Amino acid sequence: MWQQPTSLFTDHYELTMLQASLHSGAAHRPSVFEAFARRLPDGRRYGVLAGTGRVLEGIKEFRFGDEQLRFLSDTKVVDATTIKYLEDFKFSGNIHGYAEGEIYFPYSPVMIVESTFAEACVLETFILSALNHDSAIASAASRMIASAGTRPCIEMGSRRTHEESAVAAARAAIIAGFDSTSNLEAGHRYGLKTVGTAAHSFTLLHDSERAAFEAQVASMGVGTALLVDTYDVEQGVRTAVEVAGPGLGAVRLDSGDLVEQARWVRTLLDDLGNENTRIMVTSDLDEYAIAALQSAPVDAYGVGTSLVTGSGHPTASMVYKLVSRKNDAGDYVDVAKAAKNKVSVGGRKFAVRLLNERGRATEELIGVGEVPASDANDRALLTQFVENGVIDEAFTGAAGVHRATKRHHDSIQEMPGSSRRLQRGEPVIGTRFIDEN
Amino acid sequence: MWQQPTSLFTDHYELTMLQASLHSGAAHRPSVFEAFARRLPDGRRYGVLAGTGRVLEGIKEFRFGDEQLRFLSDTKVVDATTIKYLEDFKFSGNIHGYAEGEIYFPYSPVMIVESTFAEACVLETFILSALNHDSAIASAASRMIASAGTRPCIEMGSRRTHEESAVAAARAAIIAGFDSTSNLEAGHRYGLKTVGTAAHSFTLLHDSERAAFEAQVASMGVGTALLVDTYDVEQGVRTAVEVAGPGLGAVRLDSGDLVEQARWVRTLLDDLGNENTRIMVTSDLDEYAIAALQSAPVDAYGVGTSLVTGSGHPTASMVYKLVSRKNDAGDYVDVAKAAKNKVSVGGRKFAVRLLNERGRATEELIGVGEVPASDANDRALLTQFVENGVIDEAFTGAAGVHRATKRHHDSIQEMPGSSRRLQRGEPVIGTRFIDEN
């Protein structure tokens, strides 16, 4: 996925801390770090975890080659002792977490990294980058899917975000239930279904709209989607039907009052004998616009900007905190509690989703210590991804995306119906903390 | 910069259009595409163009190797004729545009791509990804710099955005005037200055705050910055001074009421004899928080989330439109005008910034046809980056960033003082269109 090792996708201070802790000896203290969000974006009722597979893929490439070491040495980011340590760097610890695609709430321990301080510390920036970006996209995408009901959503926001973010955004959208993406690299990298037909420029390139439609149909077949709003929509629809006939796959509308337009375009298509020609809409849609279009005869939604920017919340604001570490006596100390600053809960966590007899989620139970006895319905939320540095490949690549898509689908089914409401509100289920220490 | 060719950072429909236009023959029509923003983010007074250097670096790698062609063929994205065309793909046209770092306004032709339709069309997604992301960051960063006055701003938002976006964001922040970044990959790739010291976890790892400070000072020297708010800030400052002495470089505050806290921490440091110890603040700052802190004795701002998310506007919303193309008679036709849908201005543009006798910008002049006679003060805005497919390397890599930083600095100097106001308003200078056709 990356040209070079991923090790420099890292804040300078991770390596400064590494150097100072190697100096004090504390670098080797067994430590537990936890990634979590202190809150959901304002008014959102749940978050969707994404990026886990990318974290695992990135950790595999997280090593310091000659080029990286030369940079760190030449720029004096760290000293010779630290360079020596980094030469052999390979993460050797354990990583547990919520499955990718899982729903999360404030303080859900979505990823738990256990290793030496040194190893867990230097992964911080990369882990947070992947989880914060991808979860922001998946969380927005899941709401769009809820709004769209059974109608397919297509991800087409690549041009509105960084070219690599676009690939990750397409992946996150698919996890949250999108049907397909316009992004070819995402298709290539993760085996995702890609789709796309034509832009206004294609019509403008030709001497007439008819010439453009004829060219597209001749090359792509009548099953293609024709963009009918470059000039006059009614004329565009009529020309499209004349050129492609009753087998025309779809027309695409990219401007104007889509609700009203979809209605009369549907009527016009039906009148022309094109009952099976679908209507696709694509103009700056977000979850609210999709909801507003549910009463209109639309067959598919293309979503761009609002998806890749997290629909107002482009980052999931997760943090990565040291929650426990051993002291010199070899005992684990829950450290986060001690700090008066910025609340976090110390200790290595467990997490369970409580379900009622109908299989509906009722509460998130997070705690430190023994997992309490539970009903048969309850579902433990932590999965092991890495054991002694060995990554479980089942959670990476195309298989990982497929698994995450299923996880999200199943988790949403489990949630109370209120999770599908767009209105601002509290998290859809509450979280209870237990600390037996 | 990229592991593989950049050619699949592309929407599916670019290649569908390529196929259909190869079929109709229109693919080879000489065409002019233009990237521009129809508007600035609501209330913003100017935009900052960034990403140009990355576009050029990416175009260099924009080719279709065996792996890409096999994917396109296996998934039937395009037909055999199109695969054949792509085998030899190499952009052979011209690219002009605003210099990277330049200020832009609605409809400024920030990038003009002239080639065949085929060549210009397939670059669309990648060009927009780079310009939209990087310009969004640079535009937000420039406002932060205006708020910070002479105090340095440090970019530290990597963890809040995709790992590759983080590198591009660091680059864009430096162009807009940031002093340095925490992102090591950005330092490595573009020769940028990186900085960083320690997080709360470093203090929590040690048995006491004193032990942590001692470890850091022993390893990094007294000139380091100590994070003093893990427990009690006053005690933290006292311990920091005891451990490091009068040469302590800086203390960092990452929470609480920063204005009030900075004041009494300054007094405390001075009382303890540490007049030269600087105060750095870093808690969820944006341009407004920075402005509010200008009356407080703060020496440096660390900016994270709000920078890498464009401070509320994570994309610059630029579009890439066909504005002119030849017909079969060999004459250029301005096409965008003909379209009733979504306003754009047809034709190959010129762009000039009019300056008054004191060198202050007064108006943006954009037009089609002959560039009007101008005052000696006026400044033509279009630069050539690519000539017949040959990229001018002066605009890429570390040299490109350096040049863009200078361009932004000079362009801001030229703007009326109102550009430095944070209040919402109209673009700081108006734009006039001339069309001699």
Coordinates of N, CA, C and O in Angstrom, one line a residue, chain B residues 8 59 68 153 159 302 350 354 404:
Chain B
L8 N -4.2 5.2 -11.1 CA -5.5 4.7 -10.6 C -6.1 5.6 -9.5 O -7.2 5.3 -9.0
I59 N 1.9 13.7 -11.8 CA 1.8 13.6 -13.3 C 3.0 12.8 -13.8 O 2.9 12.0 -14.7
Q68 N -1.7 -2.2 -13.4 CA -2.8 -1.3 -13.6 C -3.7 -1.8 -14.8 O -4.9 -1.8 -14.8
C153 N 3.8 29.4 14.5 CA 2.8 28.3 14.6 C 3.5 27.0 14.2 O 4.3 26.9 13.2
R159 N -2.2 13.1 13.5 CA -3.0 12.0 14.1 C -4.5 12.2 13.8 O -5.2 11.3 14.0
G302 N 0.9 25.5 18.9 CA 0.9 24.2 18.2 C -0.5 24.0 17.8 O -1.5 24.0 18.6
F350 N -6.8 34.4 -19.3 CA -5.6 35.1 -18.7 C -6.0 35.5 -17.3 O -7.2 35.6 -17.0
L354 N -4.3 43.4 -10.4 CA -4.0 44.8 -10.6 C -3.6 45.4 -9.2 O -4.1 45.0 -8.2
A404 N 7.0 28.2 -3.1 CA 5.6 28.5 -2.8 C 5.4 29.3 -1.5 O 4.6 30.1 -1.4

